[in-house]
Coordinates of C-alpha atoms in Angstrom, one line a residue:
M1 CA 130.7 84.2 89.1
A2 CA 131.8 85.6 85.7
Q3 CA 128.2 86.0 84.5
L4 CA 127.6 88.7 87.1
Q5 CA 130.0 91.0 85.1
L6 CA 127.3 91.0 82.4
L7 CA 124.9 92.8 84.7
P8 CA 126.0 96.4 85.0
P9 CA 123.5 99.1 86.2
H10 CA 121.2 99.7 83.3
D11 CA 120.4 103.2 84.5
E12 CA 123.0 105.7 85.8
A13 CA 120.3 107.6 87.6
H14 CA 120.2 107.0 91.4
T15 CA 117.5 104.8 92.6
A16 CA 116.9 104.6 96.4
G17 CA 117.0 101.1 97.8
A18 CA 113.9 99.6 99.5
T19 CA 115.7 97.0 101.7
S20 CA 117.8 97.9 104.7
E21 CA 121.0 99.8 104.1
A22 CA 123.0 97.3 106.1
L23 CA 121.9 94.4 103.8
R24 CA 122.7 96.4 100.7
Q25 CA 126.2 97.2 102.1
E26 CA 126.8 93.5 102.8
V27 CA 125.8 92.5 99.3
T28 CA 128.1 95.3 98.0
A29 CA 131.0 94.0 100.1
H30 CA 130.6 90.5 98.6
C31 CA 129.5 91.3 95.1
G32 CA 130.5 94.9 94.3
D33 CA 128.6 98.2 93.8
D34 CA 127.5 97.3 90.3
A35 CA 125.7 94.2 91.4
T36 CA 123.8 96.0 94.2
A37 CA 122.9 98.8 91.9
W38 CA 121.7 96.4 89.3
A39 CA 119.5 94.6 91.9
V40 CA 118.0 97.8 93.2
Q41 CA 117.2 99.2 89.7
T42 CA 116.0 95.9 88.2
S43 CA 113.4 95.3 90.9
A44 CA 112.2 98.9 91.3
G45 CA 108.6 99.7 90.4
L46 CA 107.3 96.1 90.5
C47 CA 104.9 96.8 93.3
P48 CA 102.1 99.3 92.3
D49 CA 102.0 100.8 95.8
G50 CA 105.8 101.3 96.0
Q51 CA 106.5 98.5 98.4
D52 CA 109.5 97.2 96.6
A53 CA 111.4 95.7 99.5
L54 CA 110.5 92.0 98.7
P55 CA 111.2 92.2 95.0
E56 CA 114.5 94.0 95.8
L57 CA 115.3 91.2 98.2
V58 CA 114.8 88.7 95.4
A59 CA 117.2 90.6 93.1
L60 CA 119.8 90.9 95.9
S61 CA 119.5 87.2 96.6
V62 CA 120.0 86.5 92.9
A63 CA 123.0 88.8 92.7
Y64 CA 124.6 87.1 95.7
R65 CA 124.0 83.6 94.3
L66 CA 125.4 84.5 90.9
H67 CA 128.5 86.0 92.5
R68 CA 129.1 83.6 95.3
G69 CA 127.5 80.4 94.1
T70 CA 126.4 79.5 97.6
G71 CA 123.2 79.6 99.7
L72 CA 121.7 82.8 101.0
P73 CA 123.5 84.5 103.8
A74 CA 122.0 84.9 107.3
S75 CA 121.4 88.6 106.6
V76 CA 119.1 87.9 103.7
I77 CA 117.1 85.3 105.7
A78 CA 116.8 87.9 108.6
E79 CA 115.6 90.5 106.2
A80 CA 113.0 88.1 104.7
E81 CA 111.7 87.3 108.1
S82 CA 111.3 91.0 109.0
L83 CA 109.5 91.7 105.7
V84 CA 107.1 88.7 106.3
R85 CA 106.4 90.0 109.8
T86 CA 105.5 93.4 108.3
Q87 CA 103.3 91.8 105.6
V88 CA 101.4 89.8 108.2
E89 CA 100.8 92.8 110.4
R90 CA 99.5 94.7 107.4
G91 CA 96.9 92.0 106.8
C92 CA 98.5 90.6 103.6
D93 CA 98.3 86.9 102.8
L94 CA 101.0 84.5 101.7
A95 CA 99.7 84.7 98.1
H96 CA 100.5 88.4 98.0
G97 CA 104.2 87.8 99.0
L98 CA 104.7 84.9 96.7
G99 CA 103.1 86.8 93.9
L100 CA 105.7 89.6 94.3
I101 CA 108.5 87.0 94.3
R102 CA 107.2 85.5 91.1
S103 CA 106.9 88.9 89.4
A104 CA 110.5 89.7 90.5
H105 CA 111.7 86.3 89.3
G106 CA 110.3 86.9 85.9
R107 CA 111.8 90.3 85.4
I108 CA 115.2 89.3 86.9
A109 CA 115.5 86.1 84.8
S110 CA 114.7 88.1 81.7
A111 CA 117.4 90.7 82.6
V112 CA 120.0 88.0 83.3
L113 CA 119.3 86.0 80.2
A114 CA 119.3 89.1 78.0
A115 CA 122.7 90.0 79.3
C116 CA 123.9 86.4 78.6
A117 CA 122.5 86.6 75.1
R118 CA 125.0 89.4 74.3
I119 CA 127.9 87.0 74.6
E120 CA 129.4 86.5 71.1
D121 CA 130.8 83.0 71.5
P122 CA 127.9 80.5 71.0
D123 CA 129.3 77.9 73.4
E124 CA 130.1 80.4 76.1
R125 CA 126.6 81.9 75.6
T126 CA 124.9 78.6 76.0
A127 CA 126.9 77.7 79.1
A128 CA 126.2 81.1 80.6
M129 CA 122.4 80.9 80.0
T130 CA 122.3 77.4 81.5
G131 CA 124.4 78.2 84.5
T132 CA 122.7 81.5 85.4
A133 CA 119.2 80.1 84.9
S134 CA 119.9 77.4 87.4
L135 CA 121.4 79.8 89.9
V136 CA 118.6 82.3 89.6
F137 CA 116.0 79.5 90.1
D138 CA 117.9 78.2 93.2
A139 CA 118.0 81.6 94.8
V140 CA 114.4 82.4 94.2
D141 CA 113.3 78.9 95.4
E142 CA 115.3 79.2 98.6
L143 CA 113.8 82.6 99.3
S144 CA 110.3 81.4 98.6
R145 CA 110.7 78.6 101.1
V146 CA 111.9 81.0 103.7
V147 CA 109.0 83.3 103.1
S148 CA 106.4 80.5 103.1
D149 CA 107.7 78.9 106.3
R150 CA 108.0 82.1 108.2
F151 CA 104.6 83.4 107.1
A152 CA 102.8 80.5 108.8
A153 CA 104.6 81.1 112.0
E154 CA 104.1 84.8 112.0
R155 CA 100.5 84.5 111.1
E156 CA 99.9 82.2 114.0
R157 CA 101.7 84.5 116.4
W158 CA 99.8 87.5 115.1
L159 CA 96.3 86.0 115.3
A160 CA 97.0 84.8 118.9
G161 CA 98.1 88.2 120.2
P162 CA 95.9 91.1 121.5
A163 CA 97.7 93.5 119.2
A164 CA 95.8 92.2 116.3
E165 CA 92.4 93.0 117.8
Q166 CA 93.6 96.5 118.9
R167 CA 94.9 97.2 115.5
A168 CA 91.7 96.1 113.9
V169 CA 89.7 98.6 116.1
V170 CA 92.1 101.4 115.3
L171 CA 91.9 100.7 111.5
S172 CA 88.1 100.9 111.7
L173 CA 88.3 104.2 113.5
V174 CA 90.7 105.9 111.1
R175 CA 88.9 104.6 108.1
G176 CA 85.7 106.2 109.3
E177 CA 83.7 103.0 109.7
S178 CA 80.7 102.8 111.9
V179 CA 81.8 101.7 115.3
D180 CA 80.5 101.6 118.9
V181 CA 82.7 104.3 120.4
E182 CA 82.3 103.2 124.0
R183 CA 83.1 99.6 123.1
A184 CA 86.1 100.7 121.0
A185 CA 87.4 102.8 123.9
R186 CA 87.2 99.9 126.3
K187 CA 89.1 97.6 123.9
L188 CA 91.8 100.3 123.4
C189 CA 91.8 101.4 127.1
Y190 CA 91.8 104.9 125.7
D191 CA 89.2 107.7 126.0
L192 CA 88.1 108.6 122.5
R193 CA 86.0 111.6 123.7
Q194 CA 88.9 113.8 124.8
N195 CA 91.3 116.0 122.8
H196 CA 94.0 114.0 121.0
V197 CA 97.3 114.5 119.1
A198 CA 98.4 111.8 116.7
L199 CA 102.0 110.7 115.9
V200 CA 103.2 108.5 113.0
M201 CA 106.6 107.1 113.6
W202 CA 109.0 104.9 111.6
A203 CA 112.6 103.8 111.8
E204 CA 115.1 102.0 109.7
R205 CA 114.4 98.3 109.4
G206 CA 115.6 96.3 112.4
S207 CA 115.6 99.2 114.9
G208 CA 113.2 97.3 117.1
A209 CA 109.5 97.8 117.9
Q210 CA 110.0 98.1 121.6
E211 CA 112.5 100.9 121.3
L212 CA 110.1 102.7 119.0
Q213 CA 107.3 102.4 121.6
K214 CA 109.6 103.8 124.3
T215 CA 110.5 106.7 122.1
A216 CA 106.8 107.4 121.4
T217 CA 106.1 107.4 125.1
R218 CA 108.8 110.0 125.7
L219 CA 107.6 112.2 122.9
L220 CA 104.0 112.1 124.1
N221 CA 105.1 112.8 127.6
R222 CA 106.9 115.9 126.4
L223 CA 103.7 117.0 124.7
G224 CA 102.0 116.8 128.1
C225 CA 99.7 113.9 127.2
R226 CA 98.0 112.3 130.2
S227 CA 97.3 109.0 128.5
T228 CA 98.6 107.3 125.4
L229 CA 97.7 104.7 122.8
L230 CA 100.5 102.9 120.9
V231 CA 99.7 100.7 117.9
P232 CA 102.7 98.9 116.2
M233 CA 102.5 98.9 112.4
G234 CA 104.9 96.3 111.2
G235 CA 108.2 95.8 112.9
D236 CA 109.5 99.3 112.3
G237 CA 106.5 101.6 112.4
L238 CA 104.0 102.9 115.0
W239 CA 100.8 104.9 115.2
A240 CA 100.3 106.7 118.4
W241 CA 97.9 109.1 120.1
G242 CA 98.0 111.1 123.3
L243 CA 95.2 112.7 125.4
R244 CA 95.0 116.4 126.3
P245 CA 98.3 117.6 124.7
N246 CA 99.5 120.9 125.9
G247 CA 103.1 120.9 124.7
D248 CA 104.8 122.2 121.5
A249 CA 105.9 119.8 118.8
E250 CA 109.0 121.9 118.2
E251 CA 110.3 120.6 121.6
L252 CA 110.4 117.0 120.2
A253 CA 113.5 117.2 118.1
P254 CA 116.0 117.0 121.0
L255 CA 114.4 113.8 122.2
L256 CA 115.3 112.0 119.0
A257 CA 119.0 112.8 119.4
A258 CA 119.6 109.4 120.9
D259 CA 117.6 107.6 118.2
P260 CA 119.1 108.7 114.8
A261 CA 117.1 106.0 112.9
V262 CA 113.7 107.3 114.1
Q263 CA 111.5 109.9 112.4
V264 CA 108.1 111.2 113.6
A265 CA 105.3 113.1 112.1
V266 CA 102.8 115.1 114.2
G267 CA 99.2 116.0 113.5
L268 CA 97.3 119.0 115.0
P269 CA 95.3 118.4 118.2
G270 CA 91.7 117.5 117.6
A271 CA 88.6 116.8 119.8
G272 CA 86.6 113.6 120.1
L273 CA 86.5 110.7 117.5
A274 CA 86.7 113.2 114.6
G275 CA 89.8 114.7 116.1
F276 CA 91.3 111.3 116.7
R277 CA 90.9 110.5 113.0
T278 CA 91.8 114.0 111.6
S279 CA 95.0 114.4 113.7
H280 CA 96.1 110.9 112.4
E281 CA 95.3 111.9 108.8
Q282 CA 97.4 115.0 109.3
A283 CA 100.3 113.1 110.8
M284 CA 100.1 110.7 107.8
A285 CA 100.2 113.6 105.4
A286 CA 103.2 115.1 107.3
A287 CA 105.0 111.8 107.2
Q288 CA 104.6 111.4 103.5
L289 CA 105.7 115.0 102.9
G290 CA 108.6 114.5 105.3
L291 CA 109.8 111.5 103.2
R292 CA 109.8 113.7 100.1
S293 CA 111.3 116.7 101.9
A294 CA 114.7 118.1 100.7
T295 CA 115.6 118.8 104.4
N296 CA 117.2 116.5 106.9
A297 CA 114.5 117.1 109.5
R298 CA 113.4 114.1 111.6
V299 CA 110.4 115.7 113.2
H300 CA 107.7 116.6 110.6
T301 CA 104.8 118.6 111.9
Y302 CA 101.6 119.1 109.9
R303 CA 101.5 122.7 111.2
E304 CA 104.7 123.5 109.3
L305 CA 104.0 121.4 106.3
E306 CA 100.3 122.1 105.8
L307 CA 100.9 124.7 103.1
G308 CA 103.1 122.1 101.2
A309 CA 100.4 119.5 101.7
L310 CA 97.8 121.7 100.1
L311 CA 100.1 122.9 97.3
A312 CA 101.6 119.6 96.4
R313 CA 98.6 117.3 96.3
D314 CA 99.4 116.9 92.6
E315 CA 103.1 116.3 92.8
Q316 CA 103.8 116.5 89.1
A317 CA 101.8 119.7 88.7
A318 CA 103.7 121.2 91.6
A319 CA 107.0 120.2 90.0
D320 CA 106.0 121.8 86.7
F321 CA 104.9 125.0 88.6
V322 CA 108.3 125.3 90.3
C323 CA 110.2 124.7 87.1
R324 CA 108.1 127.3 85.2
E325 CA 108.3 130.0 87.9
L326 CA 111.9 129.7 88.9
G327 CA 113.4 129.3 85.5
G328 CA 117.2 129.0 85.8
L329 CA 116.9 129.3 89.6
G330 CA 115.4 125.8 89.6
D331 CA 118.7 124.2 88.6
D332 CA 119.9 121.4 91.0
S333 CA 123.2 123.0 91.7
P334 CA 124.9 124.6 94.8
S335 CA 125.0 128.0 93.2
A336 CA 121.3 128.0 92.3
G337 CA 120.5 126.7 95.7
A338 CA 122.3 129.6 97.4
L339 CA 120.5 132.0 95.2
R340 CA 117.1 130.4 96.0
A341 CA 117.8 130.4 99.8
T342 CA 118.8 134.1 99.7
L343 CA 115.9 135.2 97.6
K344 CA 113.4 133.3 99.7
C345 CA 114.8 134.8 102.9
Y346 CA 114.6 138.2 101.2
L347 CA 110.9 137.8 100.4
D348 CA 110.2 136.1 103.8
H349 CA 111.4 139.3 105.6
D350 CA 109.8 142.0 103.5
R351 CA 112.9 142.6 101.4
S352 CA 115.1 143.6 104.3
V353 CA 118.7 143.2 103.3
A354 CA 119.9 143.7 106.8
T355 CA 117.7 140.9 108.1
V356 CA 118.8 138.5 105.4
A357 CA 122.5 139.2 106.0
Q358 CA 122.0 138.6 109.7
R359 CA 120.0 135.4 109.3
L360 CA 122.3 133.9 106.6
H361 CA 125.5 135.2 108.2
I362 CA 126.7 136.9 105.0
A363 CA 127.6 140.5 104.1
K364 CA 124.9 143.0 102.9
N365 CA 126.8 143.4 99.6
T366 CA 126.6 139.6 99.2
V367 CA 122.9 139.7 99.7
L368 CA 122.5 142.5 97.1
Y369 CA 124.7 140.6 94.6
R370 CA 122.7 137.4 95.0
I371 CA 119.3 139.1 94.7
K372 CA 120.5 140.8 91.5
R373 CA 122.0 137.6 90.2
A374 CA 118.8 135.6 91.1
E375 CA 116.8 138.0 89.0
Q376 CA 119.1 137.6 86.1
V377 CA 119.1 133.8 86.3
R378 CA 115.4 133.7 86.6
G379 CA 115.1 135.8 83.5
R380 CA 112.3 138.0 84.9
P381 CA 111.9 140.9 87.3
L382 CA 111.3 139.9 91.0
G383 CA 108.0 141.8 90.9
D384 CA 106.7 139.6 88.1
N385 CA 104.3 137.2 89.7
R386 CA 105.8 137.8 93.1
L387 CA 103.3 135.5 94.9
Q388 CA 103.9 132.7 92.5
L389 CA 107.7 133.2 92.9
H390 CA 107.5 133.1 96.6
T391 CA 105.4 130.0 96.5
A392 CA 107.7 128.2 94.1
L393 CA 110.7 129.1 96.3
Y394 CA 108.8 127.6 99.3
L395 CA 108.1 124.4 97.4
A396 CA 111.7 124.1 96.2
E397 CA 113.0 124.5 99.7
T398 CA 110.5 122.0 101.1
F399 CA 110.7 119.3 98.4
G400 CA 113.8 120.1 96.4
V401 CA 114.0 120.8 92.7
S402 CA 114.4 117.3 91.3
R403 CA 111.5 115.7 89.5
P404 CA 109.2 113.4 91.5
A405 CA 110.9 110.0 92.0
V406 CA 110.0 106.6 93.4
Q407 CA 110.5 106.7 97.2
P408 CA 112.2 104.0 99.1
D409 CA 110.1 101.4 100.9
V410 CA 109.4 102.5 104.4
A411 CA 107.6 101.2 107.5
P412 CA 103.9 100.5 106.9
A413 CA 103.2 103.1 109.5
V414 CA 103.5 105.7 106.7
R415 CA 101.1 104.0 104.3
T416 CA 97.4 104.6 104.3
A417 CA 95.2 102.1 106.0

């Protein structure tokens, strides 16, 4: 529809989508890149806890209806059903979901009508406003009916299943509520008195809960766990624990080779009920850090990320620290990245040029050049605040040098209980 041409992206900065990539690609195929980017950016930030998938789905539905003038495609319906399932399993009620839809409707309608108001011809402007307002309402109304109908079915299914009771017990344990440990252990069929290691796992939407559980079992078996506890968190997330671990988390990465959509965070082993809770908290912290990480790692261990967890509790302060200490080295460019990597390796290995050359597969003269150039770009001698410099390089390597940004919506497994 012509009105859609009035809705270019209002912000050239990249905003990560909250819905599935497959859905966004389908909308792009039907409506174009601008329409999808507009939908993602217009709906971003509506939910205070960053769970923007449902508002984004509203915006994508509107973009599709404006462009195609027809009912919602099967992919939108399927995505809505998946989101409802996740909302139900998180304990949200229907009012919460419909409230998000209403908030999204208000913002989207305002954005559409504001774009129409820029049409110079009065008759065309009136026709555009009338036509788009009707189409926006139809899209939101259809999506609201899908959500309402599916919510009732999913709620009934969830309340009737044993998973709900198991999840309630686990939530009480990780929240530190007063519980009868023996009774909880019987309900979970899991010994809470032993040593535990906790995993937090998530996958791209639609990957399948059963496949995620199979992967979790393989990972815990590799860690040598004699018994496991698997708790689905939404359709695409999982909390897991294993008893008496004796393996190394570094051995887990090869097991994910066949599951490119899956990521896992691993806590440190802990004893008893306190260890059950602490290992899970560590896995959650590692998961959240992994989502912010500048690397492409799919296994995030608290052991490796603990320093980052401690240093970056105040994300904005950490970003300011990196910017201040690195100076020009903090630029988000390939050349600055190469200088940072070389300098960090140099400091990691006690300023051994030979070791840096060997590890980075570059000539010694290249190492010397980059170190000298890094000092020039930073604008200060390397010996000036060396500890702070090394720390800033670590943070830049772990989280990147861009300013903190809104993260895409992920499986509820990665959100606090």
